[in-house]
mmCIF file of C-alpha atoms in Angstrom:
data_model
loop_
_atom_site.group_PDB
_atom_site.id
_atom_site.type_symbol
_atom_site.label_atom_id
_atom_site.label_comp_id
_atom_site.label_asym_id
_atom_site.label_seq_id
_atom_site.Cartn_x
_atom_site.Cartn_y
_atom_site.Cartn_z
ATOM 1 C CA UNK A 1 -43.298 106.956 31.264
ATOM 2 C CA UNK A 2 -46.527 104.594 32.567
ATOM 3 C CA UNK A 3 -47.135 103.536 28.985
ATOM 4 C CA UNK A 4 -42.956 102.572 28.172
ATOM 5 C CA UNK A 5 -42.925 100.588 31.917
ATOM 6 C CA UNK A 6 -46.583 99.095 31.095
ATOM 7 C CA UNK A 7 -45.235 97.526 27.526
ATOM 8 C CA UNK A 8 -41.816 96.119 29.046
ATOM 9 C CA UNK A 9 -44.000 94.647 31.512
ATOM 10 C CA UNK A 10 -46.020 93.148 28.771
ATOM 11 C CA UNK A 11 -43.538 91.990 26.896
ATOM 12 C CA UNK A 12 -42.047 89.978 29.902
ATOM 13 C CA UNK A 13 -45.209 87.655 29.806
ATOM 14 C CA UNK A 14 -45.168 88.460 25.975
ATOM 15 C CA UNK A 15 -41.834 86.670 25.287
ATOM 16 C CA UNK A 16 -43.073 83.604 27.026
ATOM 17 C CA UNK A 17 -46.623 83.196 26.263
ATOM 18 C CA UNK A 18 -47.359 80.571 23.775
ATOM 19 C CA UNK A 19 -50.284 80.011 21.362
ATOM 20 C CA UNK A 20 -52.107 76.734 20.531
ATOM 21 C CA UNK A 21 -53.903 75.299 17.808
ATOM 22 C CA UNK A 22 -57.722 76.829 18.432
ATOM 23 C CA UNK A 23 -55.910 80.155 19.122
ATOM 24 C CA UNK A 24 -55.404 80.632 22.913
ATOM 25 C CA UNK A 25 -52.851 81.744 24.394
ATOM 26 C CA UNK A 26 -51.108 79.995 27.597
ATOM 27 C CA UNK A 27 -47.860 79.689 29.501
ATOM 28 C CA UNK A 28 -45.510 77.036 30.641
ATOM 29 C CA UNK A 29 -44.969 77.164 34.436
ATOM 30 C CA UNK A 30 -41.118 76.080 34.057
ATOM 31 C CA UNK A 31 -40.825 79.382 31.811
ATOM 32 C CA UNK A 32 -42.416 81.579 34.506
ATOM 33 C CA UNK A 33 -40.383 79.874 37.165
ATOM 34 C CA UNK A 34 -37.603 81.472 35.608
ATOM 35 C CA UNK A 35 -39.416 84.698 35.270
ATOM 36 C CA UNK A 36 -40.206 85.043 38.973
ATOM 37 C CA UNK A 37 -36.430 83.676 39.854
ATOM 38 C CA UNK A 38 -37.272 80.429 41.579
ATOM 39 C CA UNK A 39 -33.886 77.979 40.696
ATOM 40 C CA UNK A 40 -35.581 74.709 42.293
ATOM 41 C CA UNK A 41 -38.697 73.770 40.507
ATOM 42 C CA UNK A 42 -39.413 71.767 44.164
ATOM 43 C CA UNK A 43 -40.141 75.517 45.699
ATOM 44 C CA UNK A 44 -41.941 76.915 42.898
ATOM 45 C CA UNK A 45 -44.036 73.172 43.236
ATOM 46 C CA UNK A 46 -44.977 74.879 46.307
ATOM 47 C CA UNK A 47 -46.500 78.125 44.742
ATOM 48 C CA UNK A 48 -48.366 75.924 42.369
ATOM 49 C CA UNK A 49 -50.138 73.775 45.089
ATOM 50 C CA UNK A 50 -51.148 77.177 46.699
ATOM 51 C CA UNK A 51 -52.455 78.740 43.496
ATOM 52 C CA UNK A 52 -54.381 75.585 43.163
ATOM 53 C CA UNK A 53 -56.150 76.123 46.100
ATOM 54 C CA UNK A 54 -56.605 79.701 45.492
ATOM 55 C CA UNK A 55 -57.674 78.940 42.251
ATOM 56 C CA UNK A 56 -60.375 76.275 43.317
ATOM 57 C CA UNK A 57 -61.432 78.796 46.143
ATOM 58 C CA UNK A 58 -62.030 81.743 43.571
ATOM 59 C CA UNK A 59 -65.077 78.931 41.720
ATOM 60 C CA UNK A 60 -63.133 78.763 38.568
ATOM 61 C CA UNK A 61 -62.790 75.025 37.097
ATOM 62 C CA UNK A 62 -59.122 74.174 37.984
ATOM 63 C CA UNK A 63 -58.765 72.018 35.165
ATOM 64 C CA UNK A 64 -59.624 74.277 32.526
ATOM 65 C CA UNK A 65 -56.702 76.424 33.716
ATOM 66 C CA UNK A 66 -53.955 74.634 34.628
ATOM 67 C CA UNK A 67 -53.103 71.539 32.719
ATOM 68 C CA UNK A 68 -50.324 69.048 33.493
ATOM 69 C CA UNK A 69 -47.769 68.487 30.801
ATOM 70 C CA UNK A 70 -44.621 66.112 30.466
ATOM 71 C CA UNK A 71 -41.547 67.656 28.489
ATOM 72 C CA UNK A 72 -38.404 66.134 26.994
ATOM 73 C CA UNK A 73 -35.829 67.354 28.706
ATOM 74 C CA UNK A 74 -31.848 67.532 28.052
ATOM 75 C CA UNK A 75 -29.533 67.104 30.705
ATOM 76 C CA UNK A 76 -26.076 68.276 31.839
ATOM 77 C CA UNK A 77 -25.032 64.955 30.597
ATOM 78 C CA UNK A 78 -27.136 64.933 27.326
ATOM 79 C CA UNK A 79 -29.224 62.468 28.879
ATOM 80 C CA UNK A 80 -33.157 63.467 28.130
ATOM 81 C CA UNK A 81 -35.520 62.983 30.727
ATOM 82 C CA UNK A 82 -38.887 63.294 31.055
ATOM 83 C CA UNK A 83 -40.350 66.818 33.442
ATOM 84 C CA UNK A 84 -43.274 68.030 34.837
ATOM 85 C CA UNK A 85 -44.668 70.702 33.567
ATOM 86 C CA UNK A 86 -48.068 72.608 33.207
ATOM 87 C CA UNK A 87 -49.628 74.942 30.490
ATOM 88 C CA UNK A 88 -51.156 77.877 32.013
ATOM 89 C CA UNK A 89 -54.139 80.255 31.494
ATOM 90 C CA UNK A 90 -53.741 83.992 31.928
ATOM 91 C CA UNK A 91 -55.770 83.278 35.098
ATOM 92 C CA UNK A 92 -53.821 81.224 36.890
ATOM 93 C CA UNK A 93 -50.568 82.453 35.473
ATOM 94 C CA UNK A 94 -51.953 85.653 37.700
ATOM 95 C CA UNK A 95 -52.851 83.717 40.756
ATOM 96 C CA UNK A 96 -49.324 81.971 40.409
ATOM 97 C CA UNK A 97 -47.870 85.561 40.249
ATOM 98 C CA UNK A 98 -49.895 86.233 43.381
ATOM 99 C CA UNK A 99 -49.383 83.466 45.414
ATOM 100 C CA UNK A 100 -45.670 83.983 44.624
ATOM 101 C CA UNK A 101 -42.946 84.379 47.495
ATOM 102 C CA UNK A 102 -43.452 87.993 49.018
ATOM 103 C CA UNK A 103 -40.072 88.544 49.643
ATOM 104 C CA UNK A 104 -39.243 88.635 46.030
ATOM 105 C CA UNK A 105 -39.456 92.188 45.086
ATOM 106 C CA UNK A 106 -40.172 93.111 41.154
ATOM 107 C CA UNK A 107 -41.034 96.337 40.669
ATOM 108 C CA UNK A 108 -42.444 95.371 37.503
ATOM 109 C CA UNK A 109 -45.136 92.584 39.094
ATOM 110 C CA UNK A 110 -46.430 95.851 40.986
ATOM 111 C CA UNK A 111 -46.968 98.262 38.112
ATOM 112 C CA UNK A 112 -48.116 95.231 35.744
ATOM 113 C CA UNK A 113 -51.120 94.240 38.538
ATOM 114 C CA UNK A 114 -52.185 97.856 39.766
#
């Protein structure tokens, strides 16, 4: 039962992790977002700044683990505008996890982390 709970788990951050061109993996934080059911990207801004902190407070290089993007992106209207976004590592897509609103309750976070 551990091991079938452990691999959905997995596959949540499996559907949305990406892979660039020298072979590491990341994440986008607007894909997560959705993940962790934040709606306004201003609240999950929030999380980020914290995990930022957290991040430079742990002694890892901030920069080598969360870099700022800009996506193309379509509108209700079909307009396309330009968004924020940032590619993750597995590091900070942890410390985002963490640093995450505590009233949210997945069941699946906990088993994933223990």
């Amino acid at each position: 039962m551990q091991e079938i709970e452990n691999k959905n788990t997995n596959s949540i951050f499996e559907n949305i992790k990406h892979i660039d061109e020298y072979n590491n993996e990341f994440w986008y934080t607007r894909e997560l977002q959705r993940v962790l059911e934040y709606k306004d990207w201003r609240n999950f801004q929030n999380v980020i700044d914290k995990t930022k902190e957290s991040c430079k407070n742990s002694k890892f290089n901030l920069d080598e683990q969360l870099v700022e993007v800009n996506k193309l992106s379509k509108r209700n209207n079909n307009a396309v505008a330009n968004i924020q976004d940032y590619k993750l590592s597995k590091y900070i897509r942890y410390l985002i996890v963490q640093n995450a609103d505590p009233k949210k309750e997945f069941d699946w976070l906990e088993k994933y982390y223990k």
